[in-house]
Amino acid sequence: MTGSELMTLLFEGERPLITIVDIGAVQIGAHTQNYERLVAAGLARVVGFEPDVQGCARLNERFGKPHAFHPYFIGDGSPATFYQTNWGPTGSLFKPNRPLVEVFQNLHEVMTLQQEHPVETKRLDDIADLGDVDFVKIDVQGGELGVFRGAERVLANAVLVETEVEFVELYEGQPLFADIDRCLRGSGYQFHTFTGWGARCFKPLVVNENASMGIRQLLWSDAIYVKNWLKFDIVPTHKLKKLAVILHEVVESPDLCHFTLSQIDARESTSFAARYLEAITAAPHVPR
C-alpha cells in the first residue's frame, strides 16, 4: 500500500495536503528527505525556513507553489548571534564547543568558527502563511528548544515532530535530548523512535579508515515524537487520518499506523484498520 492509496482510502478520493514545516530546509537540496515521497505524490505542502537567502531562492525555484521557503532564523523571537562555521550545515545560534569537538575525529574540522553575526529570530507562531501544520521537521544545530518555545500554537495543531537531538554539548550551553524530550512531552507528544545515530571515535582511533565512523560514543540523532496516543480522543479525525499517512509513508511504522486507524474506526464505525492490515500483510515486501 502506498501513501496515495492510504490517503484515498481514508479521505474517500479527496487529496487534502499534509502541511510540513521544515526548519533547516536547505538540507532538502543536499540530502533526500524522508517525506519526499509525499511531496512527489502531490500529498504534501512544504513550508521551509533557512537563513541562506540563495538556498531559499533555489528551493523556491525548484519546488514552486504550493511550497514556500523563507530566509528566516526561527527561534524564540529574541535577538541572537549566529556562529558561522567553515561548513555551512554546522553553523548555529550556539557557539561550537571547541574543547569537546576537538576530542573526536572529524568534528572540529567541520565546526571551526569563522565569524559571528547578530541576527533577529522569528517565532514560528508569528509566521502568517503557515496554515494548519501537521508535521514539523527541525535540524538547527542545537537551537531546537528555542524553536519549540516560539511554536506553542504550531505544536498544539501538529501531530508529528521530527527533531535533531544531541546527547553531548557539541555547542556551548545548548539544550540536550533530555531538555527537548521534556518540552515535547509537556506539549502533548510521546517519544516514538530514533532514526539513525551520529557517532565519532575519540582521537586517535579511526574505524576502517573512516573518520566519520564511531564505536560506542553516540553524539546526536533525529528523534520522532507523535501526538500522545493515549489521548487520541482529543485529536480531530482528519488529523488522525493525516497522521496515519505520515506514519505509513514517512516513518514506516505500520504498527502505530494500524493503532491510529483503529482509533478512527472506534470513533467513526469504519473498518480502516482491518483493510490496512489486509493490504500490508497480503502484499510482498518491496524494499524502497
CSV table of C-alpha atoms in Angstrom, one decimal:
chain,number,residue,atom,x,y,z
A,1,MET,CA,0.0,0.0,0.0
A,2,THR,CA,1.3,3.4,-0.9
A,3,GLY,CA,0.7,6.7,0.8
A,4,SER,CA,-1.5,7.8,-2.0
A,5,GLU,CA,-3.6,4.6,-1.7
A,6,LEU,CA,-4.0,5.1,2.0
A,7,MET,CA,-4.9,8.7,1.6
A,8,THR,CA,-7.6,7.8,-1.0
A,9,LEU,CA,-8.9,5.1,1.4
A,10,LEU,CA,-9.2,7.5,4.3
A,11,PHE,CA,-10.5,10.6,2.6
A,12,GLU,CA,-12.7,8.8,0.0
A,13,GLY,CA,-10.9,10.0,-3.1
A,14,GLU,CA,-10.1,13.5,-1.8
A,15,ARG,CA,-6.4,14.6,-1.6
A,16,PRO,CA,-6.0,17.1,1.3
A,17,LEU,CA,-2.5,18.4,1.5
A,18,ILE,CA,-0.4,17.5,4.5
A,19,THR,CA,1.4,20.6,5.7
A,20,ILE,CA,5.1,20.1,6.6
A,21,VAL,CA,7.2,22.7,8.2
A,22,ASP,CA,10.9,22.1,7.7
A,23,ILE,CA,13.3,24.3,9.7
A,24,GLY,CA,16.8,24.0,8.3
A,25,ALA,CA,15.4,23.4,4.9
A,26,VAL,CA,18.5,24.0,2.8
A,27,GLN,CA,19.3,20.3,3.6
A,28,ILE,CA,16.5,19.4,1.1
A,29,GLY,CA,18.8,20.3,-1.7
A,30,ALA,CA,21.7,18.3,-0.3
A,31,HIS,CA,20.0,15.1,1.0
A,32,THR,CA,17.0,13.0,0.3
A,33,GLN,CA,14.2,13.8,2.9
A,34,ASN,CA,12.1,11.1,4.3
A,35,TYR,CA,8.9,13.0,3.3
A,36,GLU,CA,9.8,13.5,-0.3
A,37,ARG,CA,7.5,10.6,-1.5
A,38,LEU,CA,4.6,12.6,-0.1
A,39,VAL,CA,5.7,15.6,-2.0
A,40,ALA,CA,6.3,13.7,-5.2
A,41,ALA,CA,2.8,12.2,-4.9
A,42,GLY,CA,1.2,15.6,-4.5
A,43,LEU,CA,0.1,14.8,-1.0
A,44,ALA,CA,2.2,17.4,0.9
A,45,ARG,CA,3.0,21.1,1.0
A,46,VAL,CA,6.3,22.1,2.5
A,47,VAL,CA,6.9,25.5,4.2
A,48,GLY,CA,10.6,25.7,4.8
A,49,PHE,CA,12.9,28.1,6.7
A,50,GLU,CA,16.6,28.6,6.1
A,51,PRO,CA,18.6,31.8,6.6
A,52,ASP,CA,20.6,31.0,3.5
A,53,VAL,CA,18.9,33.5,1.1
A,54,GLN,CA,20.4,31.9,-2.1
A,55,GLY,CA,19.5,28.5,-0.8
A,56,CYS,CA,15.8,29.5,-0.3
A,57,ALA,CA,15.7,31.1,-3.8
A,58,ARG,CA,17.0,27.8,-5.3
A,59,LEU,CA,14.4,25.8,-3.3
A,60,ASN,CA,11.5,28.1,-4.4
A,61,GLU,CA,12.6,27.8,-8.0
A,62,ARG,CA,12.9,24.1,-7.8
A,63,PHE,CA,9.6,23.3,-6.0
A,64,GLY,CA,7.3,26.3,-6.8
A,65,LYS,CA,3.8,26.6,-5.4
A,66,PRO,CA,2.2,25.5,-3.1
A,67,HIS,CA,5.6,25.1,-1.4
A,68,ALA,CA,7.3,28.1,0.0
A,69,PHE,CA,10.8,28.7,1.6
A,70,HIS,CA,11.7,31.8,3.7
A,71,PRO,CA,15.2,33.1,4.7
A,72,TYR,CA,14.4,33.5,8.4
A,73,PHE,CA,16.2,32.4,11.6
A,74,ILE,CA,13.4,30.6,13.5
A,75,GLY,CA,13.7,30.7,17.3
A,76,ASP,CA,12.0,32.3,20.3
A,77,GLY,CA,11.7,35.8,18.7
A,78,SER,CA,14.7,37.3,20.6
A,79,PRO,CA,17.9,38.8,19.1
A,80,ALA,CA,20.7,36.2,18.8
A,81,THR,CA,24.2,35.6,17.5
A,82,PHE,CA,24.7,33.3,14.5
A,83,TYR,CA,28.0,31.5,14.7
A,84,GLN,CA,29.2,30.9,11.1
A,85,THR,CA,31.5,27.9,10.7
A,86,ASN,CA,33.7,26.6,7.9
A,87,TRP,CA,31.0,24.2,6.8
A,88,GLY,CA,27.6,25.7,6.3
A,89,PRO,CA,25.4,23.0,7.8
A,90,THR,CA,27.2,23.3,11.2
A,91,GLY,CA,26.5,27.0,11.7
A,92,SER,CA,24.4,27.6,14.8
A,93,LEU,CA,22.9,30.1,17.2
A,94,PHE,CA,25.2,28.4,19.7
A,95,LYS,CA,28.9,28.6,19.7
A,96,PRO,CA,30.8,25.4,18.8
A,97,ASN,CA,32.2,23.8,21.9
A,98,ARG,CA,35.8,23.6,20.7
A,99,PRO,CA,37.3,21.7,23.7
A,100,LEU,CA,34.7,18.9,23.3
A,101,VAL,CA,34.6,18.6,19.5
A,102,GLU,CA,38.4,18.6,19.3
A,103,VAL,CA,38.4,15.3,21.3
A,104,PHE,CA,36.7,13.5,18.4
A,105,GLN,CA,37.6,12.6,14.8
A,106,ASN,CA,36.2,14.9,12.1
A,107,LEU,CA,34.2,17.3,14.2
A,108,HIS,CA,36.3,20.4,14.8
A,109,GLU,CA,37.4,20.0,11.2
A,110,VAL,CA,33.8,20.8,10.1
A,111,MET,CA,32.8,23.0,13.0
A,112,THR,CA,35.5,25.6,13.0
A,113,LEU,CA,34.2,29.1,14.0
A,114,GLN,CA,34.7,31.7,11.2
A,115,GLN,CA,32.6,34.7,12.1
A,116,GLU,CA,29.8,35.9,14.4
A,117,HIS,CA,26.8,37.8,13.2
A,118,PRO,CA,24.0,39.5,15.2
A,119,VAL,CA,20.6,38.3,13.9
A,120,GLU,CA,16.9,38.5,14.7
A,121,THR,CA,14.9,35.4,15.2
A,122,LYS,CA,11.2,34.9,14.3
A,123,ARG,CA,8.7,32.8,16.3
A,124,LEU,CA,7.1,30.1,14.3
A,125,ASP,CA,3.7,31.1,15.8
A,126,ASP,CA,4.2,34.5,14.3
A,127,ILE,CA,4.5,33.3,10.6
A,128,ALA,CA,1.3,34.3,8.9
A,129,ASP,CA,1.1,31.8,6.0
A,130,LEU,CA,1.9,28.5,7.7
A,131,GLY,CA,-1.7,27.3,7.6
A,132,ASP,CA,-2.7,24.2,9.6
A,133,VAL,CA,0.6,22.4,10.3
A,134,ASP,CA,0.6,18.6,10.5
A,135,PHE,CA,4.3,17.6,10.6
A,136,VAL,CA,7.3,19.6,12.0
A,137,LYS,CA,10.8,18.7,11.0
A,138,ILE,CA,13.8,20.6,12.6
A,139,ASP,CA,17.5,20.5,12.1
A,140,VAL,CA,19.1,23.7,13.5
A,141,GLN,CA,22.2,22.5,15.3
A,142,GLY,CA,21.3,22.9,18.9
A,143,GLY,CA,18.6,25.6,18.6
A,144,GLU,CA,15.6,23.3,18.6
A,145,LEU,CA,14.4,24.2,22.0
A,146,GLY,CA,14.2,27.9,21.1
A,147,VAL,CA,12.1,26.9,18.1
A,148,PHE,CA,9.7,24.9,20.2
A,149,ARG,CA,9.4,27.8,22.7
A,150,GLY,CA,8.1,30.0,19.9
A,151,ALA,CA,5.8,27.4,18.5
A,152,GLU,CA,3.1,26.6,21.1
A,153,ARG,CA,0.3,27.1,18.6
A,154,VAL,CA,2.0,25.0,15.9
A,155,LEU,CA,2.8,22.2,18.3
A,156,ALA,CA,-0.8,22.2,19.5
A,157,ASN,CA,-2.0,21.7,15.9
A,158,ALA,CA,0.7,19.3,14.6
A,159,VAL,CA,0.6,15.6,15.1
A,160,LEU,CA,4.2,14.6,14.5
A,161,VAL,CA,7.6,16.2,15.2
A,162,GLU,CA,11.0,15.0,13.9
A,163,THR,CA,13.9,16.9,15.5
A,164,GLU,CA,17.6,16.6,15.8
A,165,VAL,CA,18.8,16.0,19.3
A,166,GLU,CA,22.2,15.9,20.8
A,167,PHE,CA,23.5,13.8,23.8
A,168,VAL,CA,26.6,15.9,24.5
A,169,GLU,CA,27.2,19.7,24.2
A,170,LEU,CA,28.6,20.0,20.6
A,171,TYR,CA,27.7,23.7,21.1
A,172,GLU,CA,28.3,25.6,24.2
A,173,GLY,CA,25.3,25.7,26.5
A,174,GLN,CA,23.0,24.0,24.0
A,175,PRO,CA,19.9,22.1,25.2
A,176,LEU,CA,20.3,18.4,25.1
A,177,PHE,CA,18.0,15.5,24.4
A,178,ALA,CA,16.6,15.5,27.9
A,179,ASP,CA,15.5,19.1,27.5
A,180,ILE,CA,13.9,18.5,24.1
A,181,ASP,CA,12.1,15.4,25.5
A,182,ARG,CA,10.8,17.3,28.5
A,183,CYS,CA,9.5,20.1,26.3
A,184,LEU,CA,7.7,17.9,23.7
A,185,ARG,CA,6.1,15.7,26.4
A,186,GLY,CA,4.9,18.8,28.0
A,187,SER,CA,3.4,19.8,24.6
A,188,GLY,CA,1.3,16.7,24.3
A,189,TYR,CA,3.7,14.3,22.5
A,190,GLN,CA,5.1,10.9,23.1
A,191,PHE,CA,8.6,9.7,22.0
A,192,HIS,CA,8.3,7.2,19.2
A,193,THR,CA,11.8,6.4,17.7
A,194,PHE,CA,15.2,7.5,16.7
A,195,THR,CA,16.3,7.5,13.1
A,196,GLY,CA,20.0,6.7,12.9
A,197,TRP,CA,22.9,7.8,15.0
A,198,GLY,CA,25.7,10.3,14.8
A,199,ALA,CA,28.9,8.9,16.3
A,200,ARG,CA,32.6,9.6,16.2
A,201,CYS,CA,35.8,7.9,17.6
A,202,PHE,CA,37.8,9.5,20.3
A,203,LYS,CA,41.1,10.5,18.7
A,204,PRO,CA,43.4,9.0,17.6
A,205,LEU,CA,41.4,5.9,16.8
A,206,VAL,CA,39.8,5.5,13.3
A,207,VAL,CA,37.4,2.7,12.2
A,208,ASN,CA,38.1,1.3,8.7
A,209,GLU,CA,39.9,4.5,7.7
A,210,ASN,CA,36.7,6.4,8.0
A,211,ALA,CA,37.0,9.4,10.3
A,212,SER,CA,33.2,9.8,10.4
A,213,MET,CA,32.5,6.4,12.0
A,214,GLY,CA,32.2,5.9,15.7
A,215,ILE,CA,32.4,2.9,18.1
A,216,ARG,CA,30.3,3.5,21.2
A,217,GLN,CA,30.1,7.2,21.8
A,218,LEU,CA,26.8,8.5,20.5
A,219,LEU,CA,26.6,12.2,19.8
A,220,TRP,CA,23.4,13.0,18.1
A,221,SER,CA,20.3,11.5,16.4
A,222,ASP,CA,16.9,12.5,14.9
A,223,ALA,CA,14.0,11.8,17.3
A,224,ILE,CA,10.4,11.3,16.2
A,225,TYR,CA,7.6,12.3,18.5
A,226,VAL,CA,3.9,11.6,17.9
A,227,LYS,CA,0.9,13.1,19.5
A,228,ASN,CA,0.2,11.3,22.7
A,229,TRP,CA,-1.6,8.1,21.5
A,230,LEU,CA,-3.2,7.7,24.9
A,231,LYS,CA,-5.1,10.9,24.3
A,232,PHE,CA,-6.1,10.4,20.6
A,233,ASP,CA,-9.7,11.1,21.7
A,234,ILE,CA,-9.0,14.8,21.7
A,235,VAL,CA,-7.3,14.8,18.3
A,236,PRO,CA,-9.7,15.7,15.3
A,237,THR,CA,-10.4,12.8,13.0
A,238,HIS,CA,-8.9,14.5,9.9
A,239,LYS,CA,-5.7,15.0,11.8
A,240,LEU,CA,-5.5,11.3,12.8
A,241,LYS,CA,-6.0,10.4,9.2
A,242,LYS,CA,-3.1,12.5,8.1
A,243,LEU,CA,-1.0,11.1,11.0
A,244,ALA,CA,-1.7,7.6,9.7
A,245,VAL,CA,-0.5,8.5,6.2
A,246,ILE,CA,2.7,10.1,7.7
A,247,LEU,CA,3.4,7.1,9.9
A,248,HIS,CA,3.0,4.7,7.0
A,249,GLU,CA,4.8,6.6,4.3
A,250,VAL,CA,7.4,8.7,6.1
A,251,VAL,CA,8.1,7.0,9.4
A,252,GLU,CA,7.5,3.4,8.1
A,253,SER,CA,5.8,2.5,11.3
A,254,PRO,CA,2.9,0.2,10.3
A,255,ASP,CA,2.0,-0.9,13.9
A,256,LEU,CA,1.4,2.6,15.1
A,257,CYS,CA,-0.3,3.4,11.9
A,258,HIS,CA,-2.7,0.5,12.4
A,259,PHE,CA,-3.3,1.6,16.0
A,260,THR,CA,-4.2,5.1,14.8
A,261,LEU,CA,-6.6,3.7,12.2
A,262,SER,CA,-8.2,1.6,14.9
A,263,GLN,CA,-8.9,4.7,16.9
A,264,ILE,CA,-10.6,6.3,13.9
A,265,ASP,CA,-12.6,3.1,13.4
A,266,ALA,CA,-13.8,3.2,17.1
A,267,ARG,CA,-14.9,6.8,16.6
A,268,GLU,CA,-16.4,6.6,13.1
A,269,SER,CA,-17.6,3.0,12.8
A,270,THR,CA,-15.3,2.4,9.9
A,271,SER,CA,-13.1,-0.5,9.0
A,272,PHE,CA,-9.8,1.2,8.0
A,273,ALA,CA,-7.6,-0.8,10.4
A,274,ALA,CA,-8.7,-4.2,9.1
A,275,ARG,CA,-8.4,-3.1,5.4
A,276,TYR,CA,-4.9,-1.6,6.1
A,277,LEU,CA,-3.8,-4.8,7.9
A,278,GLU,CA,-5.0,-6.9,5.0
A,279,ALA,CA,-3.2,-4.7,2.5
A,280,ILE,CA,0.2,-4.7,4.2
A,281,THR,CA,0.2,-8.4,5.1
A,282,ALA,CA,-1.1,-9.6,1.7
A,283,ALA,CA,1.4,-7.7,-0.5
A,284,PRO,CA,5.0,-8.9,-0.6
A,285,HIS,CA,7.5,-6.5,0.9
A,286,VAL,CA,9.3,-4.4,-1.7
A,287,PRO,CA,12.4,-2.6,-0.4
A,288,ARG,CA,12.2,1.1,-1.1
